[in-house]
Amino acid sequence: MCGIQVLITQTGVNGAKTETYNEIWASLTAANSRRAQPLVAQNTGDILCWNGEVFGGLDIGDRNDGVELLNEMQRQKAIDRHTYIQRTLSKIEGPYAFVYVDYEQQHVWFARDYLGRRSLLTKSMGACAMLVSSVADTADESTMWTEVPAQIIYCVDLNAQTLDEGTTEYSWNYATHGLEMEAKDEQLELPFGRVDQTVDIGPSSDIALDVQLSDLAEFPDICKWQPYIDRLKSELTQAVKTRVDSIPMNGTHARCGVLFSGGVDCMVLAAILTTVLPRDEPIELFNVAFENPRQTKLQAESAIYDVPDRKTGRLGWHELQRIDPHREWRFVECDVPYSQVVEHRAHVQQLLVPACTVMDMSIGVALWFASRGHGTCVTAESRTAYVGQSRVLLLGMGADEQLGGYSRHRSAWEKSGPSALAREIALDVERIATRNLGRDDRVVSDNAKEARFPFLAANVVAFLSNTPIAFKMDMRYPRGVGEKLLLRLLAHQLGLVQASMLAKRAIQFGARTAKMESSQTRGQDTL
């Protein structure tokens, strides 16, 4: 995990230069070994600033993924110096942001991965200068920074008169299986297709629209769903395993934790995590709760932190203990007094840039304090002050977009039927790369932690995109059942009976970071 900052300056055809800086804004902890950056190719002098992880496409082994990526780029460059960047990136899977300086051709390449799981920003400094950075330098200039679009790879030719004239864009495209098109080396093809929008009323066609289930054990037509449940379990297990196998051993300390509300997304991740980690490793479950001045006026002091996510978190922790009593589950209660929110608010606001709304702050504050991991470790026998040990955190982002978890998905179905729901899901999945993963990466990384998103692994996205809508959700069932139904059925079969029927609750409401000072503020209001 390494921050990037590169100043690109251009003086036209009479000369060009790049000044490369490597500012560490979180602790430098590459996945497989510690390695100072930037990385320099010995034969060509090319420079790679790399903030990412290679989870597939290259044989990394115990070696540093950034070094191996640079070596692969050099091998591809020897074959074709015009398309080597595109061909190399087409091979790998994982979250990344990078800047690559090709000194021979006087080109500077930069990009984020096609789902935008790592942060990379740009700030124009005139016609001939641009700053590319993992994080903004100040919140006061928020309007000057922009997030690098995730599905475009940029190449700047420093021999051009201006940056605009010298910039070429290479876009990622959906796979064109079944279409006869001439393959091009520079073509960037996503490892998953568009969402299957085939409309079918669903396998449970005989259920009444007002059916009520007290337990998913009563779910009809489970045999028709079972192949999809098994496949989701397999793909998620592969994604989780790939994302934890590369974490260096940390003695007796925890290596991996989960940002944990007790909801079905994080519960399934935790239940799968315990199947892939060695038996003697603890798993940290970070559960954050805030003192909200508007809420605490109506509460006893002892109940200040009994927020909705704390209650479901405790239930989820106990459920995980039941399904795997031999695992050391460390339930970490991260209680945040309002005074700490005030103290750190300006810092979090700077991390959010260019995001700048009230909702961004509500979510950012929750993620920042949860990933910091300062709190109380709770067991059946004791409560102990605790600081989280995990350097890698699993987060459930991506589940709602792909599996129909948002209220707008149910609204689309209620207003216009299954075709509208399918269109809404397809639109949400296409927008994942343009949403808030860069913001979340900046916030979590500030605590020297790395966020990893198993639901956004390429194999999981490919499977879910290819699965008919009717086998992912069924809005004829009530809230807490119909949305993310495929994931709920998997949760139930993993033994997570309570979690399988919990309705979605946004983190800002579950942890009580929303509307701390005033009930009149709206999420879209600018800070």
Coordinates of C-alpha atoms in Angstrom, one line a residue:
M1 CA 0.0 0.0 0.0
C2 CA 1.8 3.1 -1.3
G3 CA 0.7 6.5 -2.1
I4 CA 1.5 8.2 -5.4
Q5 CA 2.3 11.8 -6.3
V6 CA 3.7 12.8 -9.7
L7 CA 4.1 16.3 -11.1
I8 CA 4.0 16.2 -14.9
T9 CA 5.3 19.4 -16.5
Q10 CA 5.7 20.1 -20.2
T11 CA 7.7 22.7 -22.1
G12 CA 6.6 21.8 -25.6
V13 CA 8.8 20.4 -28.4
N14 CA 11.9 22.2 -27.1
G15 CA 12.1 20.0 -24.0
A16 CA 10.1 18.1 -21.5
K17 CA 10.6 16.8 -18.0
T18 CA 8.8 14.8 -15.3
E19 CA 9.5 15.2 -11.7
T20 CA 8.5 12.1 -9.8
Y21 CA 7.8 12.0 -6.1
N22 CA 6.8 9.1 -4.0
E23 CA 5.0 10.4 -0.9
I24 CA 4.0 7.7 1.6
W25 CA 0.6 8.8 3.0
A26 CA 0.1 5.4 4.7
S27 CA 2.7 2.9 5.8
L28 CA 4.4 1.2 2.9
T29 CA 3.3 -2.4 3.2
A30 CA 3.3 -4.2 -0.2
A31 CA 1.4 -7.4 -0.2
N32 CA 4.3 -9.8 -0.4
S33 CA 7.4 -7.9 0.7
R34 CA 8.6 -4.4 1.6
R35 CA 10.0 -2.5 -1.3
A36 CA 10.9 1.2 -1.7
Q37 CA 9.3 3.0 -4.6
P38 CA 9.3 4.3 -7.2
L39 CA 10.5 1.2 -9.1
V40 CA 13.0 1.7 -11.9
A41 CA 13.7 -0.6 -14.8
Q42 CA 17.5 -1.1 -15.0
N43 CA 17.7 -1.5 -18.8
T44 CA 15.4 1.4 -19.9
G45 CA 15.2 3.8 -16.9
D46 CA 11.4 3.6 -17.0
I47 CA 9.7 4.4 -13.7
L48 CA 6.7 2.7 -12.1
C49 CA 4.8 4.2 -9.1
W50 CA 2.4 1.4 -8.1
N51 CA -0.3 1.4 -5.5
G52 CA -2.2 -1.9 -5.9
E53 CA -2.3 -5.7 -5.7
V54 CA -2.0 -8.3 -8.4
F55 CA -4.4 -11.1 -7.5
G56 CA -4.4 -12.8 -10.8
G57 CA -2.8 -12.9 -14.3
L58 CA 0.8 -13.0 -13.2
D59 CA 2.7 -15.6 -11.3
I60 CA 3.8 -13.5 -8.3
G61 CA 4.5 -16.2 -5.7
D62 CA 6.4 -14.7 -2.8
R63 CA 7.8 -11.9 -4.8
N64 CA 6.8 -8.2 -4.9
D65 CA 3.9 -7.7 -7.2
G66 CA 5.1 -4.2 -8.3
V67 CA 8.5 -5.5 -9.3
E68 CA 7.0 -8.4 -11.2
L69 CA 4.5 -6.1 -12.9
L70 CA 7.4 -3.8 -14.0
N71 CA 9.3 -6.8 -15.3
E72 CA 6.3 -7.9 -17.3
M73 CA 5.9 -4.4 -18.8
Q74 CA 9.5 -4.5 -19.9
R75 CA 9.0 -8.0 -21.5
Q76 CA 5.9 -6.7 -23.3
K77 CA 7.7 -3.5 -24.4
A78 CA 10.4 -5.6 -26.0
I79 CA 7.7 -7.2 -28.2
D80 CA 5.7 -4.0 -29.1
R81 CA 6.6 -0.6 -27.6
H82 CA 3.2 0.9 -28.7
T83 CA 0.8 -1.5 -26.9
Y84 CA 2.8 -3.0 -24.0
I85 CA 0.9 -1.1 -21.3
Q86 CA -2.5 -2.2 -22.6
R87 CA -1.5 -5.8 -23.0
T88 CA 0.1 -6.0 -19.6
L89 CA -2.9 -4.5 -17.8
S90 CA -5.3 -6.7 -19.7
K91 CA -3.6 -9.7 -18.1
I92 CA -3.9 -8.8 -14.5
E93 CA -6.7 -8.7 -11.9
G94 CA -6.8 -6.6 -8.8
P95 CA -7.2 -3.1 -7.4
Y96 CA -4.6 -0.6 -8.5
A97 CA -3.6 2.9 -9.3
F98 CA -0.3 3.6 -11.1
V99 CA 1.9 6.1 -12.9
Y100 CA 4.4 4.8 -15.5
V101 CA 7.1 7.0 -17.0
D102 CA 8.5 5.8 -20.4
Y103 CA 11.7 7.8 -20.7
E104 CA 12.6 6.5 -24.2
Q105 CA 9.3 7.7 -25.7
Q106 CA 8.7 10.5 -23.3
H107 CA 5.3 9.2 -22.3
V108 CA 3.6 9.2 -19.0
W109 CA 0.9 6.6 -18.4
F110 CA -1.6 6.7 -15.5
A111 CA -4.8 5.0 -14.6
R112 CA -6.9 3.3 -11.9
D113 CA -8.2 -0.3 -12.2
Y114 CA -11.4 -0.7 -14.3
L115 CA -13.6 -0.8 -11.1
G116 CA -12.0 2.2 -9.4
R117 CA -10.9 0.3 -6.3
R118 CA -7.9 2.5 -5.7
S119 CA -7.7 6.3 -5.5
L120 CA -6.0 8.5 -8.1
L121 CA -6.7 12.2 -8.5
T122 CA -5.6 14.9 -10.9
K123 CA -5.2 18.6 -10.5
S124 CA -4.6 20.9 -13.5
M125 CA -1.9 23.5 -13.0
G126 CA -2.2 25.2 -16.3
A127 CA -1.9 24.1 -19.9
C128 CA 1.5 22.5 -19.4
A129 CA 1.4 21.1 -15.9
M130 CA -0.7 18.5 -14.0
L131 CA -0.4 16.9 -10.6
V132 CA -1.4 13.2 -10.3
S133 CA -1.8 12.1 -6.7
S134 CA -3.4 9.4 -4.5
V135 CA -4.8 12.1 -2.2
A136 CA -5.5 15.8 -2.4
D137 CA -3.0 18.2 -0.7
T138 CA -5.6 20.4 0.9
A139 CA -9.4 20.5 1.3
D140 CA -9.4 24.2 0.5
E141 CA -8.9 23.5 -3.2
S142 CA -11.5 20.7 -3.5
T143 CA -12.9 22.0 -6.7
M144 CA -9.5 21.8 -8.4
W145 CA -9.2 18.1 -7.9
T146 CA -10.9 15.4 -10.0
E147 CA -11.1 11.6 -9.7
V148 CA -9.3 9.9 -12.5
P149 CA -12.1 8.0 -14.5
A150 CA -11.6 4.3 -13.7
Q151 CA -12.3 2.8 -17.1
I152 CA -9.8 4.9 -19.1
I153 CA -6.0 4.5 -19.3
Y154 CA -4.3 7.8 -20.0
C155 CA -1.1 8.4 -22.0
V156 CA 0.5 11.9 -22.0
D157 CA 3.1 12.6 -24.8
L158 CA 5.5 15.1 -23.3
N159 CA 6.6 16.1 -26.8
A160 CA 3.3 17.8 -27.6
Q161 CA 2.8 21.5 -27.2
T162 CA 0.2 21.1 -24.3
L163 CA -1.0 18.4 -22.1
D164 CA -4.4 18.4 -23.8
E165 CA -2.8 17.9 -27.2
G166 CA -0.6 15.2 -26.0
T167 CA -3.1 13.1 -24.0
T168 CA -4.5 9.9 -25.5
E169 CA -7.3 7.9 -23.9
Y170 CA -7.7 4.1 -24.1
S171 CA -11.0 2.8 -22.8
W172 CA -12.0 -0.5 -21.3
N173 CA -14.8 -2.2 -23.2
Y174 CA -17.2 -5.0 -22.4
A175 CA -16.4 -8.4 -23.8
T176 CA -17.8 -8.9 -27.3
H177 CA -18.3 -12.7 -27.2
G178 CA -20.1 -14.0 -30.2
L179 CA -19.4 -11.0 -32.3
E180 CA -16.9 -11.1 -35.2
M181 CA -14.6 -8.2 -34.6
E182 CA -11.0 -7.8 -35.5
A183 CA -8.9 -8.2 -32.4
K184 CA -6.5 -5.3 -31.7
D185 CA -3.5 -5.4 -29.3
E186 CA -4.5 -2.1 -27.8
Q187 CA -8.1 -3.2 -27.2
L188 CA -8.9 -3.3 -23.5
E189 CA -11.5 -5.9 -22.7
L190 CA -13.2 -6.2 -19.3
P191 CA -13.1 -9.7 -17.7
F192 CA -16.9 -9.7 -17.3
G193 CA -19.8 -8.9 -19.6
R194 CA -22.8 -6.7 -19.2
V195 CA -25.5 -7.6 -16.7
D196 CA -27.9 -10.2 -18.0
Q197 CA -31.2 -8.3 -18.2
T198 CA -33.3 -11.4 -19.2
V199 CA -36.6 -11.0 -17.5
D200 CA -38.3 -13.9 -15.9
I201 CA -40.9 -13.8 -13.2
G202 CA -38.6 -16.2 -11.3
P203 CA -38.3 -19.8 -10.1
S204 CA -40.8 -19.2 -7.3
S205 CA -43.7 -18.4 -9.6
D206 CA -46.3 -19.9 -7.5
I207 CA -45.8 -17.7 -4.4
A208 CA -48.3 -15.1 -3.4
L209 CA -47.1 -11.5 -3.6
D210 CA -47.6 -11.0 0.1
V211 CA -45.9 -14.2 1.2
Q212 CA -44.2 -14.0 4.6
L213 CA -41.3 -16.2 5.7
S214 CA -40.2 -16.6 9.2
D215 CA -37.1 -18.5 8.2
L216 CA -35.4 -19.1 4.8
A217 CA -35.6 -22.8 5.6
E218 CA -39.2 -22.5 4.4
F219 CA -38.1 -21.1 1.0
P220 CA -39.9 -22.8 -1.9
D221 CA -38.1 -24.1 -5.0
I222 CA -34.7 -24.2 -3.3
C223 CA -33.6 -26.9 -5.7
K224 CA -33.8 -24.5 -8.6
W225 CA -31.7 -21.9 -6.7
Q226 CA -29.1 -24.4 -5.4
P227 CA -26.7 -24.4 -8.4
Y228 CA -26.5 -20.6 -8.1
I229 CA -26.0 -20.7 -4.3
D230 CA -23.2 -23.2 -4.7
R231 CA -21.6 -21.2 -7.4
L232 CA -21.8 -17.9 -5.4
K233 CA -20.2 -19.7 -2.5
S234 CA -17.4 -21.0 -4.7
E235 CA -16.7 -17.7 -6.4
L236 CA -16.7 -15.7 -3.1
T237 CA -14.5 -18.3 -1.4
Q238 CA -12.0 -18.0 -4.2
A239 CA -12.1 -14.2 -4.0
V240 CA -11.6 -14.1 -0.2
K241 CA -8.8 -16.7 -0.3
T242 CA -7.0 -14.8 -3.0
R243 CA -7.2 -11.6 -1.0
V244 CA -5.9 -13.1 2.2
D245 CA -3.3 -15.6 1.1
S246 CA -0.9 -12.7 0.1
I247 CA -1.0 -11.0 3.5
P248 CA 2.3 -11.5 5.3
M249 CA 2.2 -13.4 8.6
N250 CA 2.1 -11.2 11.6
G251 CA 3.3 -13.5 14.4
T252 CA 0.4 -14.2 16.7
H253 CA -1.4 -11.0 15.6
A254 CA -4.5 -10.9 13.5
R255 CA -3.7 -10.5 9.8
C256 CA -7.2 -9.8 8.5
G257 CA -10.3 -8.1 9.8
V258 CA -13.8 -7.2 8.7
L259 CA -15.7 -3.9 8.9
F260 CA -18.6 -5.4 10.7
S261 CA -22.2 -4.2 11.1
G262 CA -23.7 -7.7 11.4
G263 CA -25.5 -7.3 8.1
V264 CA -25.7 -10.1 5.6
D265 CA -22.8 -8.8 3.4
C266 CA -20.1 -8.7 6.1
M267 CA -21.5 -11.8 7.8
V268 CA -21.1 -13.9 4.7
L269 CA -17.5 -12.5 4.2
A270 CA -16.6 -13.4 7.8
A271 CA -18.2 -16.9 7.5
I272 CA -16.1 -17.6 4.4
L273 CA -13.0 -16.0 5.9
T274 CA -13.0 -18.4 8.8
T275 CA -12.9 -21.3 6.3
V276 CA -9.8 -20.1 4.5
L277 CA -7.6 -18.8 7.3
P278 CA -5.4 -21.1 9.4
R279 CA -7.2 -22.3 12.5
D280 CA -5.0 -20.5 15.0
E281 CA -5.4 -17.0 13.6
P282 CA -7.8 -14.6 15.2
I283 CA -10.3 -12.6 13.1
E284 CA -11.1 -9.0 14.1
L285 CA -14.6 -7.7 13.7
F286 CA -14.6 -3.9 13.8
N287 CA -18.0 -2.5 14.8
V288 CA -18.3 1.3 15.0
A289 CA -20.8 3.4 17.0
F290 CA -21.0 7.2 17.5
E291 CA -22.3 9.5 20.1
N292 CA -24.8 11.5 18.2
P293 CA -25.8 14.7 20.1
R294 CA -29.3 14.8 18.6
Q295 CA -29.9 11.2 19.6
T296 CA -28.3 11.1 23.0
K297 CA -30.6 13.8 24.4
L298 CA -33.3 11.2 24.4
Q299 CA -31.1 8.3 25.7
A300 CA -29.6 7.2 29.0
E301 CA -25.8 7.6 29.1
S302 CA -25.3 3.8 29.3
A303 CA -27.2 3.5 25.9
I304 CA -25.3 6.1 23.9
Y305 CA -23.5 3.5 21.8
D306 CA -26.3 1.0 21.5
V307 CA -26.9 2.1 17.9
P308 CA -28.6 -0.2 15.4
D309 CA -25.3 -1.5 14.0
R310 CA -24.0 -2.3 17.5
K311 CA -27.1 -4.4 18.2
T312 CA -26.9 -6.4 15.0
G313 CA -23.2 -6.6 15.3
R314 CA -23.4 -8.3 18.6
L315 CA -26.0 -10.7 17.3
G316 CA -23.8 -11.4 14.3
W317 CA -20.8 -12.0 16.4
H318 CA -22.6 -14.6 18.5
E319 CA -23.9 -16.3 15.3
L320 CA -20.3 -16.5 14.0
Q321 CA -19.3 -18.0 17.3
R322 CA -22.0 -20.6 17.0
I323 CA -21.0 -21.7 13.4
D324 CA -17.2 -21.8 14.3
P325 CA -16.7 -22.0 18.1
H326 CA -13.0 -22.9 17.6
R327 CA -12.1 -19.6 16.0
E328 CA -11.0 -16.6 18.1
W329 CA -13.5 -14.0 17.0
R330 CA -12.4 -10.6 18.3
F331 CA -15.4 -8.3 18.5
V332 CA -14.0 -4.8 18.6
E333 CA -16.4 -2.0 19.8
C334 CA -15.1 1.2 18.3
D335 CA -17.0 3.8 20.4
V336 CA -16.6 7.4 19.1
P337 CA -17.4 10.4 21.3
Y338 CA -18.7 13.4 19.5
S339 CA -15.7 15.3 20.7
Q340 CA -13.5 13.0 18.6
V341 CA -15.6 13.6 15.5
V342 CA -15.1 17.3 15.9
E343 CA -11.4 16.9 16.5
H344 CA -10.8 14.8 13.3
R345 CA -13.5 16.2 11.0
A346 CA -11.2 18.5 9.1
H347 CA -8.7 15.8 8.5
V348 CA -11.4 13.4 7.2
Q349 CA -12.8 16.2 5.0
Q350 CA -9.4 16.6 3.3
L351 CA -9.3 12.8 2.6
L352 CA -12.7 12.9 1.0
V353 CA -11.6 15.5 -1.6
P354 CA -12.9 15.8 -4.3
A355 CA -16.0 14.2 -2.7
C356 CA -17.6 17.0 -0.6
T357 CA -21.2 16.3 0.4
V358 CA -22.8 15.8 3.8
M359 CA -23.3 12.2 2.9
D360 CA -19.7 11.8 2.0
M361 CA -18.7 13.1 5.4
S362 CA -21.2 10.8 7.2
I363 CA -19.9 7.8 5.5
G364 CA -16.2 8.9 5.6
V365 CA -16.2 9.5 9.3
A366 CA -17.7 6.1 9.9
L367 CA -15.2 4.3 7.7
W368 CA -12.2 6.3 9.1
F369 CA -13.0 5.5 12.8
A370 CA -13.9 1.9 12.0
S371 CA -10.7 1.2 10.0
R372 CA -8.6 2.9 12.7
G373 CA -9.7 0.1 15.0
H374 CA -9.3 1.8 18.4
G375 CA -11.8 0.4 20.9
T376 CA -12.7 -2.3 23.3
C377 CA -12.2 -6.0 22.5
V378 CA -15.1 -7.9 24.0
T379 CA -15.2 -11.5 25.1
A380 CA -17.7 -13.5 27.2
E381 CA -15.4 -12.9 30.2
S382 CA -13.9 -9.5 29.7
R383 CA -13.7 -6.1 28.0
T384 CA -10.2 -4.9 27.2
A385 CA -8.9 -1.7 25.6
Y386 CA -7.7 -2.6 22.2
V387 CA -6.0 -1.4 19.0
G388 CA -6.7 -3.4 15.8
Q389 CA -3.8 -5.4 14.4
S390 CA -5.0 -6.3 10.9
R391 CA -3.4 -4.5 8.0
V392 CA -6.1 -5.8 5.6
L393 CA -9.8 -5.2 6.0
L394 CA -12.5 -6.9 4.0
L395 CA -15.5 -4.7 3.1
G396 CA -18.8 -5.6 1.5
M397 CA -19.0 -2.9 -1.2
G398 CA -20.5 -4.1 -4.4
A399 CA -23.0 -6.5 -3.0
D400 CA -25.9 -4.0 -3.1
E401 CA -25.4 -2.9 -6.6
Q402 CA -25.2 -6.4 -8.1
L403 CA -27.8 -8.1 -5.9
G404 CA -30.5 -5.5 -5.6
G405 CA -29.8 -4.2 -2.1
Y406 CA -30.8 -0.5 -2.5
S407 CA -34.3 0.8 -1.9
R408 CA -34.3 2.2 -5.5
H409 CA -34.2 -1.3 -6.8
R410 CA -37.4 -2.3 -5.0
S411 CA -39.0 1.0 -6.1
A412 CA -38.1 0.3 -9.7
W413 CA -39.8 -3.1 -9.5
E414 CA -42.9 -1.7 -7.7
K415 CA -43.4 1.2 -10.1
S416 CA -42.6 -0.5 -13.4
G417 CA -42.0 -4.2 -13.0
P418 CA -39.1 -6.6 -13.5
S419 CA -37.8 -5.0 -16.7
A420 CA -37.3 -1.7 -14.9
L421 CA -35.5 -3.6 -12.0
A422 CA -33.2 -5.3 -14.5
R423 CA -32.3 -1.9 -16.1
E424 CA -31.7 -0.3 -12.7
I425 CA -29.3 -3.2 -11.7
A426 CA -27.5 -3.0 -15.0
L427 CA -27.1 0.8 -14.6
D428 CA -25.8 0.5 -11.0
V429 CA -23.2 -2.2 -11.9
E430 CA -22.0 0.0 -14.8
R431 CA -21.7 2.9 -12.4
I432 CA -19.6 1.1 -9.8
A433 CA -16.4 2.4 -11.4
T434 CA -17.7 6.0 -11.1
R435 CA -19.0 5.9 -7.6
N436 CA -17.2 6.2 -4.3
L437 CA -14.5 3.4 -4.0
G438 CA -11.7 5.9 -4.5
R439 CA -13.1 8.0 -1.6
D440 CA -13.3 4.9 0.6
D441 CA -9.8 3.9 -0.3
R442 CA -8.4 7.3 0.7
V443 CA -10.2 7.1 4.0
V444 CA -9.2 3.6 5.0
S445 CA -5.6 3.9 3.7
D446 CA -5.1 6.9 5.9
N447 CA -5.0 4.5 8.9
A448 CA -2.3 2.3 7.3
K449 CA -5.0 -0.3 6.4
E450 CA -5.8 -1.7 3.0
A451 CA -9.5 -2.2 2.0
R452 CA -10.2 -5.3 -0.1
F453 CA -13.6 -5.9 -1.8
P454 CA -14.4 -9.6 -2.5
F455 CA -17.7 -8.8 -4.0
L456 CA -15.9 -6.8 -6.6
A457 CA -13.4 -9.6 -7.6
A458 CA -13.5 -10.1 -11.3
N459 CA -14.7 -13.7 -11.0
V460 CA -17.5 -12.7 -8.7
V461 CA -18.6 -9.8 -10.9
A462 CA -18.5 -12.1 -14.0
F463 CA -20.6 -14.7 -12.3
L464 CA -23.2 -12.3 -11.0
S465 CA -23.4 -10.4 -14.3
N466 CA -24.1 -13.6 -16.1
T467 CA -26.8 -14.8 -13.6
P468 CA -30.4 -14.0 -14.5
I469 CA -32.0 -11.3 -12.4
A470 CA -34.6 -13.8 -11.2
F471 CA -31.9 -15.8 -9.5
K472 CA -30.3 -12.9 -7.6
M473 CA -33.4 -11.2 -6.1
D474 CA -37.1 -11.5 -6.0
M475 CA -39.0 -8.3 -4.9
R476 CA -42.3 -10.2 -4.5
Y477 CA -40.8 -11.1 -1.1
P478 CA -40.9 -8.4 1.6
R479 CA -38.0 -6.2 2.6
G480 CA -35.3 -8.1 4.3
V481 CA -35.9 -11.2 2.1
G482 CA -36.4 -10.3 -1.6
E483 CA -33.4 -8.0 -2.1
K484 CA -30.1 -9.9 -2.3
L485 CA -32.0 -13.1 -2.1
L486 CA -29.3 -15.2 -3.5
L487 CA -26.8 -13.9 -0.9
R488 CA -29.4 -14.5 1.9
L489 CA -29.9 -18.1 0.8
L490 CA -26.2 -18.6 0.9
A491 CA -26.0 -17.0 4.4
H492 CA -28.7 -19.3 5.6
Q493 CA -26.9 -22.4 4.3
L494 CA -23.7 -21.1 6.0
G495 CA -25.6 -21.2 9.3
L496 CA -26.3 -17.4 9.5
V497 CA -30.0 -17.7 10.2
Q498 CA -30.6 -14.4 11.8
A499 CA -28.4 -12.4 9.4
S500 CA -30.0 -13.9 6.4
M501 CA -33.2 -12.0 7.0
L502 CA -31.9 -8.6 8.2
A503 CA -32.9 -5.6 6.1
K504 CA -30.2 -3.4 4.6
R505 CA -29.2 -0.3 6.7
A506 CA -26.8 2.3 5.4
I507 CA -23.7 2.8 7.6
Q508 CA -24.4 6.4 8.3
F509 CA -27.7 5.4 9.9
G510 CA -26.6 2.2 11.5
A511 CA -23.6 3.8 13.2
R512 CA -25.5 7.1 13.7
T513 CA -23.1 9.5 11.9
A514 CA -26.0 11.1 9.9
K515 CA -27.5 14.4 11.1
M516 CA -25.3 14.8 14.1
E517 CA -26.0 18.6 14.5
S518 CA -29.1 19.3 12.6
S519 CA -32.1 17.4 11.3
Q520 CA -32.3 19.9 8.4
T521 CA -29.2 18.9 6.5
R522 CA -29.6 16.8 3.4
G523 CA -27.1 14.2 2.1
Q524 CA -26.5 16.0 -1.1
D525 CA -25.7 19.3 0.6
T526 CA -22.1 20.6 0.1
L527 CA -19.8 20.7 3.1

